[in-house]
Structure formats: structure tokens, C-alpha cells
Short mmCIF file of N, CA and C in Angstrom, two decimals:
data_model
loop_
_atom_site.label_atom_id
_atom_site.label_comp_id
_atom_site.label_asym_id
_atom_site.label_seq_id
_atom_site.Cartn_x
_atom_site.Cartn_y
_atom_site.Cartn_z
N MET A 73 0.85 -1.17 0.00
CA MET A 73 0.00 0.00 0.00
C MET A 73 0.90 1.24 0.00
N SER A 74 0.82 2.01 -1.04
CA SER A 74 1.59 3.24 -1.17
C SER A 74 0.67 4.42 -0.94
N ILE A 75 1.06 5.28 0.01
CA ILE A 75 0.20 6.40 0.38
C ILE A 75 0.98 7.70 0.19
N ASN A 76 0.37 8.64 -0.50
CA ASN A 76 0.92 9.97 -0.61
C ASN A 76 0.18 10.86 0.36
N LEU A 77 0.80 11.12 1.50
CA LEU A 77 0.19 11.95 2.52
C LEU A 77 0.38 13.42 2.18
N PRO A 78 -0.57 14.26 2.60
CA PRO A 78 -0.33 15.70 2.51
C PRO A 78 0.94 16.03 3.30
N SER A 79 1.65 17.07 2.91
CA SER A 79 2.97 17.35 3.50
C SER A 79 2.92 17.54 5.01
N HIS A 80 1.86 18.17 5.54
CA HIS A 80 1.80 18.37 7.00
C HIS A 80 1.64 17.05 7.74
N LEU A 81 0.96 16.08 7.13
CA LEU A 81 0.82 14.75 7.76
C LEU A 81 2.06 13.91 7.52
N ASN A 82 2.73 14.09 6.39
CA ASN A 82 3.98 13.39 6.14
C ASN A 82 5.04 13.82 7.16
N ASP A 83 5.09 15.12 7.44
CA ASP A 83 6.02 15.61 8.46
C ASP A 83 5.68 15.04 9.83
N LEU A 84 4.39 14.98 10.13
CA LEU A 84 3.95 14.39 11.40
C LEU A 84 4.35 12.92 11.48
N HIS A 85 4.15 12.18 10.40
CA HIS A 85 4.53 10.77 10.38
C HIS A 85 6.01 10.58 10.71
N HIS A 86 6.86 11.39 10.10
CA HIS A 86 8.31 11.27 10.36
C HIS A 86 8.64 11.58 11.82
N ALA A 87 7.92 12.54 12.41
CA ALA A 87 8.13 12.84 13.83
C ALA A 87 7.66 11.66 14.70
N LEU A 88 6.55 11.03 14.32
CA LEU A 88 6.02 9.92 15.12
C LEU A 88 6.88 8.67 15.00
N LEU A 89 7.63 8.54 13.93
CA LEU A 89 8.53 7.39 13.81
C LEU A 89 9.59 7.38 14.91
N LEU A 90 9.88 8.55 15.48
CA LEU A 90 10.86 8.63 16.57
C LEU A 90 10.36 7.95 17.85
N VAL A 91 9.04 7.77 17.95
CA VAL A 91 8.49 7.10 19.14
C VAL A 91 7.85 5.75 18.79
N ASP A 92 8.09 5.29 17.57
CA ASP A 92 7.51 4.02 17.13
C ASP A 92 8.00 2.85 17.97
N GLU A 93 9.21 2.92 18.45
CA GLU A 93 9.79 1.82 19.24
C GLU A 93 9.51 1.94 20.73
N ALA A 94 8.70 2.91 21.14
CA ALA A 94 8.37 3.05 22.56
C ALA A 94 7.73 1.76 23.06
N PRO A 95 8.08 1.32 24.26
CA PRO A 95 7.55 0.05 24.79
C PRO A 95 6.12 0.21 25.31
N LEU A 96 5.23 0.55 24.41
CA LEU A 96 3.83 0.80 24.75
C LEU A 96 2.93 0.02 23.82
N GLU A 97 1.78 -0.39 24.34
CA GLU A 97 0.76 -1.01 23.50
C GLU A 97 -0.12 0.10 22.95
N CYS A 98 -1.21 -0.26 22.31
CA CYS A 98 -2.02 0.74 21.61
C CYS A 98 -2.60 1.80 22.54
N ASP A 99 -2.94 1.44 23.76
CA ASP A 99 -3.51 2.43 24.68
C ASP A 99 -2.48 3.49 25.06
N GLY A 100 -1.30 3.06 25.46
CA GLY A 100 -0.26 3.99 25.85
C GLY A 100 0.30 4.79 24.68
N HIS A 101 0.44 4.13 23.54
CA HIS A 101 1.00 4.81 22.37
C HIS A 101 0.05 5.89 21.87
N THR A 102 -1.25 5.60 21.81
CA THR A 102 -2.19 6.64 21.38
C THR A 102 -2.26 7.75 22.42
N MET A 103 -2.13 7.41 23.69
CA MET A 103 -2.14 8.44 24.74
C MET A 103 -0.93 9.37 24.57
N LEU A 104 0.22 8.81 24.26
CA LEU A 104 1.44 9.60 24.06
C LEU A 104 1.26 10.59 22.90
N ILE A 105 0.81 10.07 21.76
CA ILE A 105 0.63 10.91 20.58
C ILE A 105 -0.49 11.92 20.80
N SER A 106 -1.60 11.47 21.38
CA SER A 106 -2.73 12.35 21.63
C SER A 106 -2.33 13.51 22.53
N ASN A 107 -1.54 13.23 23.55
CA ASN A 107 -1.09 14.29 24.45
C ASN A 107 -0.31 15.36 23.69
N ALA A 108 0.56 14.92 22.80
CA ALA A 108 1.35 15.88 22.00
C ALA A 108 0.44 16.69 21.07
N LEU A 109 -0.57 16.04 20.48
CA LEU A 109 -1.51 16.75 19.61
C LEU A 109 -2.36 17.75 20.41
N VAL A 110 -2.77 17.38 21.61
CA VAL A 110 -3.54 18.30 22.46
C VAL A 110 -2.69 19.51 22.79
N GLU A 111 -1.43 19.28 23.17
CA GLU A 111 -0.53 20.40 23.47
C GLU A 111 -0.36 21.33 22.27
N ALA A 112 -0.35 20.75 21.06
CA ALA A 112 -0.18 21.54 19.84
C ALA A 112 -1.51 22.12 19.34
N ARG A 113 -2.59 21.83 20.07
CA ARG A 113 -3.94 22.30 19.71
C ARG A 113 -4.37 21.80 18.33
N ILE A 114 -4.07 20.55 18.09
CA ILE A 114 -4.49 19.89 16.85
C ILE A 114 -5.63 18.94 17.21
N PRO A 115 -6.83 19.23 16.72
CA PRO A 115 -7.99 18.41 17.08
C PRO A 115 -7.92 17.02 16.45
N HIS A 116 -8.32 16.05 17.23
CA HIS A 116 -8.29 14.65 16.80
C HIS A 116 -9.21 13.87 17.72
N GLU A 117 -9.43 12.62 17.35
CA GLU A 117 -10.18 11.72 18.21
C GLU A 117 -9.27 10.55 18.59
N ARG A 118 -9.36 10.14 19.82
CA ARG A 118 -8.71 8.91 20.30
C ARG A 118 -9.84 7.89 20.39
N ILE A 119 -9.76 6.86 19.56
CA ILE A 119 -10.90 5.97 19.36
C ILE A 119 -10.62 4.58 19.92
N LEU A 120 -11.65 4.03 20.55
CA LEU A 120 -11.66 2.65 21.02
C LEU A 120 -12.61 1.89 20.11
N GLY A 121 -12.13 0.78 19.57
CA GLY A 121 -13.00 0.02 18.68
C GLY A 121 -12.40 -1.32 18.30
N THR A 122 -12.88 -1.83 17.17
CA THR A 122 -12.48 -3.13 16.65
C THR A 122 -11.85 -2.94 15.28
N VAL A 123 -10.83 -3.74 14.99
CA VAL A 123 -10.22 -3.75 13.66
C VAL A 123 -10.39 -5.15 13.09
N HIS A 124 -10.92 -5.23 11.87
CA HIS A 124 -11.15 -6.50 11.18
C HIS A 124 -10.25 -6.58 9.96
N GLY A 125 -9.55 -7.71 9.81
CA GLY A 125 -8.85 -7.99 8.56
C GLY A 125 -9.88 -8.48 7.56
N GLN A 126 -9.99 -7.83 6.43
CA GLN A 126 -11.06 -8.17 5.49
C GLN A 126 -10.80 -9.45 4.71
N HIS A 127 -9.54 -9.89 4.64
CA HIS A 127 -9.24 -11.09 3.85
C HIS A 127 -8.55 -12.20 4.64
N ASN A 128 -8.19 -11.91 5.90
CA ASN A 128 -7.43 -12.91 6.66
C ASN A 128 -8.13 -13.36 7.94
N GLY A 129 -9.33 -12.86 8.21
CA GLY A 129 -10.07 -13.28 9.39
C GLY A 129 -9.58 -12.68 10.70
N PHE A 130 -8.59 -11.81 10.64
CA PHE A 130 -8.06 -11.19 11.85
C PHE A 130 -9.11 -10.26 12.46
N CYS A 131 -9.23 -10.30 13.78
CA CYS A 131 -10.16 -9.41 14.49
C CYS A 131 -9.50 -9.02 15.81
N LEU A 132 -9.46 -7.71 16.08
CA LEU A 132 -8.84 -7.22 17.30
C LEU A 132 -9.80 -6.28 18.02
N TYR A 133 -10.16 -6.66 19.23
CA TYR A 133 -10.93 -5.80 20.13
C TYR A 133 -10.47 -6.09 21.55
N PRO A 134 -10.21 -5.12 22.35
CA PRO A 134 -10.26 -3.69 22.05
C PRO A 134 -8.97 -3.23 21.39
N HIS A 135 -9.09 -2.16 20.63
CA HIS A 135 -7.93 -1.52 20.01
C HIS A 135 -8.15 -0.02 20.04
N LEU A 136 -7.08 0.72 20.22
CA LEU A 136 -7.16 2.19 20.20
C LEU A 136 -6.31 2.74 19.07
N TRP A 137 -6.83 3.78 18.45
CA TRP A 137 -6.12 4.49 17.39
C TRP A 137 -6.59 5.94 17.43
N LEU A 138 -5.94 6.78 16.62
CA LEU A 138 -6.32 8.18 16.52
C LEU A 138 -6.90 8.45 15.15
N LYS A 139 -7.82 9.39 15.09
CA LYS A 139 -8.36 9.83 13.81
C LYS A 139 -8.13 11.33 13.70
N LEU A 140 -7.59 11.72 12.57
CA LEU A 140 -7.23 13.11 12.32
C LEU A 140 -7.55 13.45 10.88
N ASP A 141 -8.52 14.30 10.67
CA ASP A 141 -8.87 14.78 9.31
C ASP A 141 -9.09 13.67 8.30
N GLY A 142 -9.81 12.63 8.67
CA GLY A 142 -10.08 11.55 7.73
C GLY A 142 -8.95 10.54 7.59
N TYR A 143 -7.93 10.68 8.42
CA TYR A 143 -6.81 9.74 8.42
C TYR A 143 -6.77 9.03 9.77
N ILE A 144 -6.29 7.81 9.74
CA ILE A 144 -6.06 7.03 10.95
C ILE A 144 -4.57 7.10 11.28
N ILE A 145 -4.28 7.27 12.56
CA ILE A 145 -2.91 7.19 13.07
C ILE A 145 -2.86 5.95 13.93
N ASP A 146 -2.13 4.94 13.46
CA ASP A 146 -2.04 3.67 14.19
C ASP A 146 -0.67 3.05 13.96
N TYR A 147 0.12 3.04 15.02
CA TYR A 147 1.46 2.45 14.96
C TYR A 147 1.53 1.15 15.76
N ARG A 148 0.36 0.57 16.09
CA ARG A 148 0.37 -0.66 16.88
C ARG A 148 -0.42 -1.82 16.28
N LEU A 149 -1.23 -1.62 15.26
CA LEU A 149 -1.98 -2.74 14.69
C LEU A 149 -1.03 -3.82 14.19
N ARG A 150 0.01 -3.44 13.50
CA ARG A 150 0.95 -4.42 12.94
C ARG A 150 1.53 -5.31 14.03
N MET A 151 1.79 -4.73 15.20
CA MET A 151 2.31 -5.50 16.33
C MET A 151 1.33 -6.62 16.71
N TRP A 152 0.03 -6.26 16.80
CA TRP A 152 -0.97 -7.25 17.20
C TRP A 152 -1.19 -8.30 16.12
N VAL A 153 -1.16 -7.91 14.86
CA VAL A 153 -1.31 -8.88 13.77
C VAL A 153 -0.13 -9.84 13.79
N ASN A 154 1.06 -9.33 14.04
CA ASN A 154 2.24 -10.18 14.11
C ASN A 154 2.11 -11.20 15.24
N LEU A 155 1.66 -10.76 16.40
CA LEU A 155 1.50 -11.69 17.53
C LEU A 155 0.45 -12.76 17.24
N SER A 156 -0.59 -12.38 16.52
CA SER A 156 -1.68 -13.30 16.23
C SER A 156 -1.39 -14.22 15.04
N ASP A 157 -0.91 -13.63 13.96
CA ASP A 157 -0.82 -14.36 12.69
C ASP A 157 0.58 -14.47 12.11
N GLY A 158 1.56 -13.84 12.73
CA GLY A 158 2.94 -13.96 12.26
C GLY A 158 3.36 -12.85 11.31
N ALA A 159 4.66 -12.82 11.08
CA ALA A 159 5.27 -11.75 10.28
C ALA A 159 4.81 -11.74 8.83
N SER A 160 4.52 -12.90 8.27
CA SER A 160 4.12 -12.94 6.86
C SER A 160 2.79 -12.22 6.63
N VAL A 161 1.92 -12.21 7.63
CA VAL A 161 0.64 -11.52 7.52
C VAL A 161 0.76 -10.08 8.00
N SER A 162 1.55 -9.85 9.05
CA SER A 162 1.61 -8.52 9.64
C SER A 162 2.22 -7.48 8.71
N GLY A 163 3.05 -7.91 7.79
CA GLY A 163 3.66 -6.98 6.84
C GLY A 163 2.65 -6.26 5.96
N THR A 164 1.48 -6.83 5.83
CA THR A 164 0.44 -6.20 5.00
C THR A 164 -0.50 -5.32 5.83
N ALA A 165 -0.36 -5.34 7.15
CA ALA A 165 -1.21 -4.52 8.00
C ALA A 165 -0.78 -3.06 7.92
N PRO A 166 -1.73 -2.14 7.96
CA PRO A 166 -1.36 -0.72 7.90
C PRO A 166 -0.57 -0.31 9.14
N HIS A 167 0.31 0.67 8.95
CA HIS A 167 1.18 1.13 10.03
C HIS A 167 1.53 2.59 9.76
N GLY A 168 1.18 3.45 10.69
CA GLY A 168 1.52 4.85 10.54
C GLY A 168 0.28 5.71 10.39
N ILE A 169 0.29 6.57 9.36
CA ILE A 169 -0.84 7.45 9.05
C ILE A 169 -1.35 7.06 7.68
N PHE A 170 -2.66 6.81 7.58
CA PHE A 170 -3.23 6.33 6.33
C PHE A 170 -4.70 6.72 6.27
N PRO A 171 -5.27 6.75 5.06
CA PRO A 171 -6.69 7.13 4.92
C PRO A 171 -7.60 6.17 5.69
N ALA A 172 -8.60 6.74 6.35
CA ALA A 172 -9.53 5.92 7.13
C ALA A 172 -10.32 5.00 6.22
N ASN A 173 -10.29 3.71 6.54
CA ASN A 173 -11.07 2.67 5.85
C ASN A 173 -10.97 2.72 4.33
N SER A 174 -9.76 2.90 3.85
CA SER A 174 -9.50 2.83 2.42
C SER A 174 -9.62 1.38 1.96
N ASP A 175 -10.13 1.18 0.76
CA ASP A 175 -10.24 -0.18 0.21
C ASP A 175 -8.87 -0.84 0.07
N GLU A 176 -7.83 -0.04 -0.10
CA GLU A 176 -6.48 -0.58 -0.25
C GLU A 176 -5.94 -1.18 1.04
N MET A 177 -6.46 -0.77 2.19
CA MET A 177 -5.91 -1.20 3.47
C MET A 177 -6.17 -2.66 3.80
N ASN A 178 -7.30 -3.17 3.41
CA ASN A 178 -7.71 -4.54 3.74
C ASN A 178 -7.97 -4.75 5.23
N TYR A 179 -8.06 -3.66 5.98
CA TYR A 179 -8.44 -3.72 7.39
C TYR A 179 -9.52 -2.68 7.61
N LEU A 180 -10.57 -3.07 8.30
CA LEU A 180 -11.70 -2.17 8.55
C LEU A 180 -11.68 -1.76 10.03
N TYR A 181 -11.64 -0.45 10.25
CA TYR A 181 -11.64 0.11 11.61
C TYR A 181 -13.08 0.45 11.97
N GLU A 182 -13.57 -0.13 13.07
CA GLU A 182 -14.94 0.08 13.53
C GLU A 182 -14.92 0.81 14.87
N LYS A 183 -15.38 2.04 14.87
CA LYS A 183 -15.39 2.88 16.06
C LYS A 183 -16.52 2.46 17.00
N HIS A 184 -16.18 2.28 18.29
CA HIS A 184 -17.18 2.01 19.31
C HIS A 184 -17.42 3.24 20.17
N GLN A 185 -16.34 3.89 20.56
CA GLN A 185 -16.48 5.10 21.35
C GLN A 185 -15.21 5.92 21.27
N VAL A 186 -15.34 7.20 21.66
CA VAL A 186 -14.19 8.08 21.71
C VAL A 186 -13.65 8.06 23.13
N ALA A 187 -12.36 7.80 23.25
CA ALA A 187 -11.69 7.83 24.55
C ALA A 187 -11.21 9.26 24.79
N PRO A 188 -11.20 9.71 26.03
CA PRO A 188 -10.83 11.11 26.29
C PRO A 188 -9.42 11.44 25.81
N ALA A 189 -9.29 12.58 25.15
CA ALA A 189 -7.99 13.11 24.76
C ALA A 189 -7.70 14.24 25.73
N LYS A 190 -6.85 14.00 26.68
CA LYS A 190 -6.56 15.02 27.69
C LYS A 190 -5.07 15.07 27.95
N LEU A 191 -4.66 16.12 28.64
CA LEU A 191 -3.25 16.28 28.97
C LEU A 191 -2.88 15.43 30.19
N PHE A 192 -1.75 14.76 30.06
CA PHE A 192 -1.22 13.96 31.16
C PHE A 192 0.07 14.61 31.66
N ASN A 193 0.46 14.27 32.85
CA ASN A 193 1.70 14.75 33.44
C ASN A 193 2.88 14.27 32.59
N LYS A 194 3.77 15.20 32.24
CA LYS A 194 4.90 14.86 31.37
C LYS A 194 5.87 13.88 32.02
N ASP A 195 6.02 13.97 33.34
CA ASP A 195 6.90 13.01 34.02
C ASP A 195 6.32 11.60 33.95
N LEU A 196 4.99 11.51 34.08
CA LEU A 196 4.33 10.21 33.95
C LEU A 196 4.50 9.65 32.53
N LEU A 197 4.30 10.50 31.53
CA LEU A 197 4.46 10.06 30.14
C LEU A 197 5.89 9.60 29.87
N SER A 198 6.85 10.30 30.42
CA SER A 198 8.25 9.91 30.25
C SER A 198 8.52 8.57 30.93
N LEU A 199 7.95 8.39 32.12
CA LEU A 199 8.15 7.15 32.87
C LEU A 199 7.54 5.95 32.14
N ILE A 200 6.28 6.06 31.72
CA ILE A 200 5.63 4.90 31.10
C ILE A 200 6.18 4.60 29.71
N SER A 201 6.81 5.59 29.08
CA SER A 201 7.34 5.38 27.73
C SER A 201 8.85 5.15 27.72
N ASP A 202 9.45 4.94 28.89
CA ASP A 202 10.91 4.78 29.00
C ASP A 202 11.66 5.93 28.34
N GLY A 203 11.14 7.14 28.52
CA GLY A 203 11.81 8.34 28.01
C GLY A 203 11.46 8.71 26.59
N PHE A 204 10.68 7.90 25.90
CA PHE A 204 10.33 8.22 24.51
C PHE A 204 9.51 9.50 24.41
N TRP A 205 8.75 9.84 25.46
CA TRP A 205 7.96 11.08 25.43
C TRP A 205 8.85 12.28 25.09
N ASN A 206 10.08 12.26 25.61
CA ASN A 206 10.99 13.38 25.41
C ASN A 206 11.47 13.50 23.96
N LYS A 207 11.27 12.47 23.15
CA LYS A 207 11.66 12.49 21.74
C LYS A 207 10.55 13.01 20.83
N LEU A 208 9.35 13.17 21.39
CA LEU A 208 8.19 13.50 20.57
C LEU A 208 7.95 15.01 20.50
N THR A 209 8.08 15.52 19.30
CA THR A 209 7.80 16.93 19.03
C THR A 209 6.96 17.01 17.77
N ILE A 210 5.82 17.66 17.86
CA ILE A 210 4.99 17.86 16.68
C ILE A 210 5.69 18.90 15.81
N PRO A 211 5.92 18.60 14.53
CA PRO A 211 6.64 19.54 13.67
C PRO A 211 5.92 20.88 13.53
N GLU A 212 6.70 21.93 13.45
CA GLU A 212 6.15 23.26 13.28
C GLU A 212 5.34 23.37 11.99
N THR A 213 5.74 22.63 10.95
CA THR A 213 4.99 22.67 9.69
C THR A 213 3.58 22.12 9.88
N THR A 214 3.44 21.12 10.72
CA THR A 214 2.12 20.54 11.00
C THR A 214 1.29 21.51 11.84
N ILE A 215 1.89 22.06 12.86
CA ILE A 215 1.18 23.02 13.72
C ILE A 215 0.74 24.23 12.90
N SER A 216 1.63 24.75 12.08
CA SER A 216 1.30 25.92 11.25
C SER A 216 0.17 25.62 10.29
N TRP A 217 0.17 24.43 9.71
CA TRP A 217 -0.89 24.08 8.77
C TRP A 217 -2.25 24.14 9.47
N TYR A 218 -2.33 23.58 10.67
CA TYR A 218 -3.60 23.58 11.41
C TYR A 218 -3.99 24.99 11.84
N LYS A 219 -3.03 25.82 12.19
CA LYS A 219 -3.35 27.22 12.53
C LYS A 219 -3.92 27.95 11.31
N ARG A 220 -3.30 27.73 10.15
CA ARG A 220 -3.77 28.40 8.92
C ARG A 220 -5.14 27.92 8.49
N HIS A 221 -5.48 26.67 8.78
CA HIS A 221 -6.74 26.10 8.30
C HIS A 221 -7.81 26.03 9.38
N SER A 222 -7.57 26.65 10.52
CA SER A 222 -8.55 26.58 11.61
C SER A 222 -9.87 27.25 11.23
N HIS A 223 -9.83 28.24 10.34
CA HIS A 223 -11.08 28.90 9.93
C HIS A 223 -11.93 27.99 9.04
N ASP A 224 -11.30 26.99 8.41
CA ASP A 224 -12.02 26.05 7.54
C ASP A 224 -12.78 25.00 8.34
N ASN A 225 -12.32 24.73 9.54
CA ASN A 225 -12.86 23.63 10.33
C ASN A 225 -13.09 24.11 11.77
N PRO A 226 -14.34 24.17 12.20
CA PRO A 226 -14.61 24.64 13.57
C PRO A 226 -13.95 23.80 14.65
N GLU A 227 -13.66 22.53 14.37
CA GLU A 227 -13.03 21.67 15.38
C GLU A 227 -11.58 22.06 15.62
N ILE A 228 -10.97 22.78 14.68
CA ILE A 228 -9.57 23.16 14.81
C ILE A 228 -9.41 24.42 15.65
N ARG A 229 -10.43 25.22 15.75
CA ARG A 229 -10.33 26.47 16.51
C ARG A 229 -9.99 26.17 17.97
N SER A 230 -9.06 26.93 18.51
CA SER A 230 -8.67 26.70 19.91
C SER A 230 -9.29 27.70 20.85
#
């Protein structure tokens, strides 16, 4: 699956790769990223739901991911697919930032509820992430894009 992200999301993806190896599961990882987005005043949803593999029978519940402007941010699905079905299957699972429920993904994200996106103590985030929190910075290009487009979307207004 080849995805051409808008430049502000591509920059965000590269910043998030710095925390991809954080020793966190989907709940902690989405909390880490969500906290940084809240600090940057970038509106998003932290979602609890189910992910279904459309061709391999994979089903994961509960799972958490982020939704931002019609894109999913998920750096942990591949980990769960690998644990369940092995590396040969997990390589096809989406990883990173990608269009929500695109036919190309072969995985369907089903939202059950929105989990609170709130600010957490930075020392706590650093502790639970083994210091990875300190590596996470939302790029200025991403922040600027959302500031410039806040008039287009009432959810972006701070």
C-alpha cells in the first residue's frame, strides 16, 4: 500500500517514527501521541474500537487508534497482527498514518467510542514510555498548517 500523505501529515509521520519503538501497547501509544496533539492544539479523536482484517479473518478488540482529518494514526496494529498471525501476515497490516477505511488497506476500523484526549503529566508520560515522550515533538509545519486552516474547520479552533 503506497500512500501519498499531505505534506503536513507526512512531516507528522516522520516525527512519530521517533516514538515508534516506545515500549507501549495501543492504549499507551495513542495516549502519548494524543497528548502531543492536544498540546499543539491539533484536534483529533482517540478511538476505542475493533479492527477487522477483510481477507485474513483477523479481528482485534479492544484496540485504540487516533483519527485526524479523515486519516487514521495507528502504529500498533501491525504488532498485534504479528503476535496473532505472524510476520508474513503482519507486513500487510497498515502502520503509521493512512486514509480511514481505504479499500487498499484490507483492514476495517470500527469505532465504538471516543476515549478522552486530555493532557497527562509529562513526568508520567516519560516514565511509562521509558523516556520516549521526550523524543516526541509535533513539527512546526504541521502546527502551522492547522493554525492556517482553523477557519475552515470549527473543530480546529482553539
